[in-house]
């Protein structure tokens, strides 16, 4: 979070930056953020600043920054999500969705007491606010049968009874 704020404050045109960033590994690594001595040094300074923030990078406050506006809008930089973070997020979402499927099935079974498989699947799909696959719903129904929330009807295997 801090990295994003620092990036947001240090990006922009020269006169509009609140912070000036000096990369740790840049060719010009001076302590003063002021004007460089030679034109070639200024060109090297403008050359390219890294977008990411390292632990040894330095930021200098731009004391000459002024604005006529009451509020200054600082755009927030969105960081790219790594593959590991993405898989963690998908796992958490799918785990939460399993509970939502369970809740929908139990709600329907409480209301109907007895329902056939197709009717249950259709109602669950309409109640869910996310696209669920029929295999996920079927696995959750099997889980609810194992946990004795519901059972299959003896004579008709495609019908379910709700157990209180």
mmCIF file of C-alpha atoms in Angstrom:
data_model
loop_
_atom_site.group_PDB
_atom_site.id
_atom_site.type_symbol
_atom_site.label_atom_id
_atom_site.label_comp_id
_atom_site.label_asym_id
_atom_site.label_seq_id
_atom_site.Cartn_x
_atom_site.Cartn_y
_atom_site.Cartn_z
ATOM 1 C CA UNK A 1 0.000 0.000 0.000
ATOM 2 C CA UNK A 2 2.791 2.397 0.908
ATOM 3 C CA UNK A 3 4.567 1.532 -2.314
ATOM 4 C CA UNK A 4 1.496 2.536 -4.346
ATOM 5 C CA UNK A 5 1.169 5.881 -2.542
ATOM 6 C CA UNK A 6 4.863 6.680 -3.070
ATOM 7 C CA UNK A 7 4.567 5.830 -6.749
ATOM 8 C CA UNK A 8 1.471 7.986 -7.129
ATOM 9 C CA UNK A 9 3.119 10.989 -5.503
ATOM 10 C CA UNK A 10 6.338 10.663 -7.510
ATOM 11 C CA UNK A 11 4.835 10.209 -10.989
ATOM 12 C CA UNK A 12 3.804 13.093 -13.201
ATOM 13 C CA UNK A 13 5.379 16.105 -14.878
ATOM 14 C CA UNK A 14 8.267 17.959 -13.263
ATOM 15 C CA UNK A 15 6.326 20.864 -11.754
ATOM 16 C CA UNK A 16 3.363 18.825 -10.582
ATOM 17 C CA UNK A 17 5.144 16.155 -8.540
ATOM 18 C CA UNK A 18 4.835 16.285 -4.761
ATOM 19 C CA UNK A 19 7.757 13.854 -4.361
ATOM 20 C CA UNK A 20 10.842 13.356 -6.489
ATOM 21 C CA UNK A 21 12.133 9.801 -6.704
ATOM 22 C CA UNK A 22 15.822 8.998 -7.044
ATOM 23 C CA UNK A 23 16.527 5.367 -7.834
ATOM 24 C CA UNK A 24 19.170 3.661 -5.735
ATOM 25 C CA UNK A 25 20.860 2.233 -8.829
ATOM 26 C CA UNK A 26 20.459 5.306 -11.051
ATOM 27 C CA UNK A 27 23.554 6.864 -12.665
ATOM 28 C CA UNK A 28 22.925 10.095 -10.771
ATOM 29 C CA UNK A 29 22.579 9.228 -7.131
ATOM 30 C CA UNK A 30 23.065 12.591 -5.490
ATOM 31 C CA UNK A 31 21.408 13.758 -2.296
ATOM 32 C CA UNK A 32 20.115 17.010 -3.759
ATOM 33 C CA UNK A 33 16.974 16.760 -5.900
ATOM 34 C CA UNK A 34 17.612 20.186 -7.421
ATOM 35 C CA UNK A 35 18.855 21.089 -10.885
ATOM 36 C CA UNK A 36 21.712 19.083 -12.294
ATOM 37 C CA UNK A 37 24.919 20.836 -13.282
ATOM 38 C CA UNK A 38 25.260 19.814 -16.925
ATOM 39 C CA UNK A 39 22.660 19.290 -19.678
ATOM 40 C CA UNK A 40 23.900 15.727 -20.220
ATOM 41 C CA UNK A 41 23.339 14.932 -16.539
ATOM 42 C CA UNK A 42 19.804 16.345 -16.788
ATOM 43 C CA UNK A 43 19.156 14.162 -19.842
ATOM 44 C CA UNK A 44 20.374 11.101 -17.972
ATOM 45 C CA UNK A 45 18.137 12.026 -15.020
ATOM 46 C CA UNK A 46 15.086 12.279 -17.280
ATOM 47 C CA UNK A 47 16.072 9.093 -19.036
ATOM 48 C CA UNK A 48 13.935 6.589 -17.149
ATOM 49 C CA UNK A 49 12.747 6.146 -13.613
ATOM 50 C CA UNK A 50 11.789 2.692 -12.490
ATOM 51 C CA UNK A 51 8.098 2.194 -11.810
ATOM 52 C CA UNK A 52 8.655 -0.092 -8.838
ATOM 53 C CA UNK A 53 9.933 1.105 -5.477
ATOM 54 C CA UNK A 54 12.983 -0.533 -3.956
ATOM 55 C CA UNK A 55 14.014 -0.448 -0.302
ATOM 56 C CA UNK A 56 17.021 1.799 -1.063
ATOM 57 C CA UNK A 57 15.230 4.326 -3.294
ATOM 58 C CA UNK A 58 14.995 7.867 -1.979
ATOM 59 C CA UNK A 59 12.128 10.323 -2.185
ATOM 60 C CA UNK A 60 12.503 14.074 -1.824
ATOM 61 C CA UNK A 61 9.695 16.460 -0.995
ATOM 62 C CA UNK A 62 9.101 19.143 -3.629
ATOM 63 C CA UNK A 63 8.892 22.297 -1.472
ATOM 64 C CA UNK A 64 8.141 24.478 -4.507
ATOM 65 C CA UNK A 65 4.927 22.558 -5.267
ATOM 66 C CA UNK A 66 1.902 24.865 -5.355
ATOM 67 C CA UNK A 67 -1.601 24.441 -6.654
ATOM 68 C CA UNK A 68 -4.566 26.807 -7.084
ATOM 69 C CA UNK A 69 -7.023 24.016 -6.371
ATOM 70 C CA UNK A 70 -8.431 23.311 -2.929
ATOM 71 C CA UNK A 71 -8.095 19.599 -3.422
ATOM 72 C CA UNK A 72 -5.323 17.807 -5.225
ATOM 73 C CA UNK A 73 -6.315 14.584 -6.879
ATOM 74 C CA UNK A 74 -3.701 11.890 -6.486
ATOM 75 C CA UNK A 75 -4.256 8.931 -8.752
ATOM 76 C CA UNK A 76 -3.687 5.624 -7.071
ATOM 77 C CA UNK A 77 -1.468 3.172 -8.902
ATOM 78 C CA UNK A 78 -2.905 -0.338 -9.073
ATOM 79 C CA UNK A 79 -0.333 -3.032 -8.569
ATOM 80 C CA UNK A 80 -0.309 -6.092 -10.793
ATOM 81 C CA UNK A 81 -1.414 -9.241 -9.030
ATOM 82 C CA UNK A 82 1.128 -12.048 -8.948
ATOM 83 C CA UNK A 83 0.227 -15.589 -9.964
ATOM 84 C CA UNK A 84 0.469 -16.749 -6.352
ATOM 85 C CA UNK A 85 -1.907 -14.017 -5.152
ATOM 86 C CA UNK A 86 -4.283 -14.820 -7.990
ATOM 87 C CA UNK A 87 -4.440 -18.524 -7.056
ATOM 88 C CA UNK A 88 -4.982 -17.604 -3.386
ATOM 89 C CA UNK A 89 -7.842 -15.319 -4.373
ATOM 90 C CA UNK A 90 -9.444 -17.963 -6.604
ATOM 91 C CA UNK A 91 -9.208 -20.568 -3.828
ATOM 92 C CA UNK A 92 -10.818 -18.226 -1.301
ATOM 93 C CA UNK A 93 -13.608 -17.300 -3.725
ATOM 94 C CA UNK A 94 -14.331 -20.924 -4.614
ATOM 95 C CA UNK A 95 -14.409 -21.860 -0.920
ATOM 96 C CA UNK A 96 -16.889 -19.058 -0.211
ATOM 97 C CA UNK A 97 -18.989 -20.148 -3.178
ATOM 98 C CA UNK A 98 -19.227 -23.680 -1.790
ATOM 99 C CA UNK A 99 -20.918 -22.304 1.332
ATOM 100 C CA UNK A 100 -23.286 -20.249 -0.818
ATOM 101 C CA UNK A 101 -24.254 -23.353 -2.812
ATOM 102 C CA UNK A 102 -24.850 -25.274 0.448
ATOM 103 C CA UNK A 103 -27.050 -22.464 1.774
ATOM 104 C CA UNK A 104 -29.098 -22.303 -1.429
ATOM 105 C CA UNK A 105 -29.679 -26.072 -1.467
ATOM 106 C CA UNK A 106 -30.721 -26.109 2.208
ATOM 107 C CA UNK A 107 -33.077 -23.129 1.669
ATOM 108 C CA UNK A 108 -34.765 -24.869 -1.240
ATOM 109 C CA UNK A 109 -35.007 -28.189 0.586
ATOM 110 C CA UNK A 110 -36.479 -26.512 3.677
ATOM 111 C CA UNK A 111 -39.194 -24.922 1.554
ATOM 112 C CA UNK A 112 -40.007 -27.990 -0.587
ATOM 113 C CA UNK A 113 -39.253 -30.928 1.769
ATOM 114 C CA UNK A 114 -39.124 -33.251 -1.292
ATOM 115 C CA UNK A 115 -37.839 -32.349 -4.751
ATOM 116 C CA UNK A 116 -36.435 -34.143 -7.780
ATOM 117 C CA UNK A 117 -32.850 -33.653 -8.948
ATOM 118 C CA UNK A 118 -33.650 -31.544 -12.033
ATOM 119 C CA UNK A 119 -35.948 -29.225 -10.093
ATOM 120 C CA UNK A 120 -33.347 -28.786 -7.367
ATOM 121 C CA UNK A 121 -30.591 -28.029 -9.875
ATOM 122 C CA UNK A 122 -32.744 -25.512 -11.728
ATOM 123 C CA UNK A 123 -33.742 -23.653 -8.562
ATOM 124 C CA UNK A 124 -30.197 -23.608 -7.212
ATOM 125 C CA UNK A 125 -28.912 -22.144 -10.490
ATOM 126 C CA UNK A 126 -31.545 -19.400 -10.438
ATOM 127 C CA UNK A 127 -30.860 -18.498 -6.792
ATOM 128 C CA UNK A 128 -27.088 -18.264 -7.164
ATOM 129 C CA UNK A 129 -25.707 -14.901 -8.239
ATOM 130 C CA UNK A 130 -22.585 -16.389 -9.795
ATOM 131 C CA UNK A 131 -22.174 -18.932 -12.590
ATOM 132 C CA UNK A 132 -21.924 -22.329 -10.905
ATOM 133 C CA UNK A 133 -21.271 -25.578 -12.695
ATOM 134 C CA UNK A 134 -23.648 -28.474 -12.250
ATOM 135 C CA UNK A 135 -20.765 -30.654 -11.024
ATOM 136 C CA UNK A 136 -20.107 -28.210 -8.156
ATOM 137 C CA UNK A 137 -23.778 -28.268 -7.159
ATOM 138 C CA UNK A 138 -23.863 -32.062 -7.413
ATOM 139 C CA UNK A 139 -20.786 -32.348 -5.156
ATOM 140 C CA UNK A 140 -22.414 -30.047 -2.609
ATOM 141 C CA UNK A 141 -25.629 -32.112 -2.684
ATOM 142 C CA UNK A 142 -23.567 -35.251 -2.034
ATOM 143 C CA UNK A 143 -21.830 -33.452 0.827
ATOM 144 C CA UNK A 144 -25.184 -32.482 2.345
ATOM 145 C CA UNK A 145 -26.370 -36.090 2.041
ATOM 146 C CA UNK A 146 -23.220 -37.269 3.867
ATOM 147 C CA UNK A 147 -23.763 -34.675 6.600
ATOM 148 C CA UNK A 148 -27.393 -35.855 6.884
ATOM 149 C CA UNK A 149 -29.109 -32.625 5.884
ATOM 150 C CA UNK A 150 -30.985 -34.520 3.188
ATOM 151 C CA UNK A 151 -31.412 -38.050 1.827
ATOM 152 C CA UNK A 152 -32.343 -39.825 -1.387
ATOM 153 C CA UNK A 153 -35.834 -41.307 -1.650
ATOM 154 C CA UNK A 154 -35.689 -45.135 -1.437
ATOM 155 C CA UNK A 155 -37.800 -45.964 -4.495
ATOM 156 C CA UNK A 156 -36.724 -43.013 -6.689
ATOM 157 C CA UNK A 157 -32.968 -42.221 -6.597
ATOM 158 C CA UNK A 158 -33.443 -38.893 -8.422
ATOM 159 C CA UNK A 159 -35.579 -37.406 -5.597
ATOM 160 C CA UNK A 160 -34.341 -35.903 -2.353
ATOM 161 C CA UNK A 161 -35.995 -35.548 1.062
ATOM 162 C CA UNK A 162 -35.066 -32.826 3.538
ATOM 163 C CA UNK A 163 -34.109 -34.019 7.017
ATOM 164 C CA UNK A 164 -34.684 -31.531 9.844
#
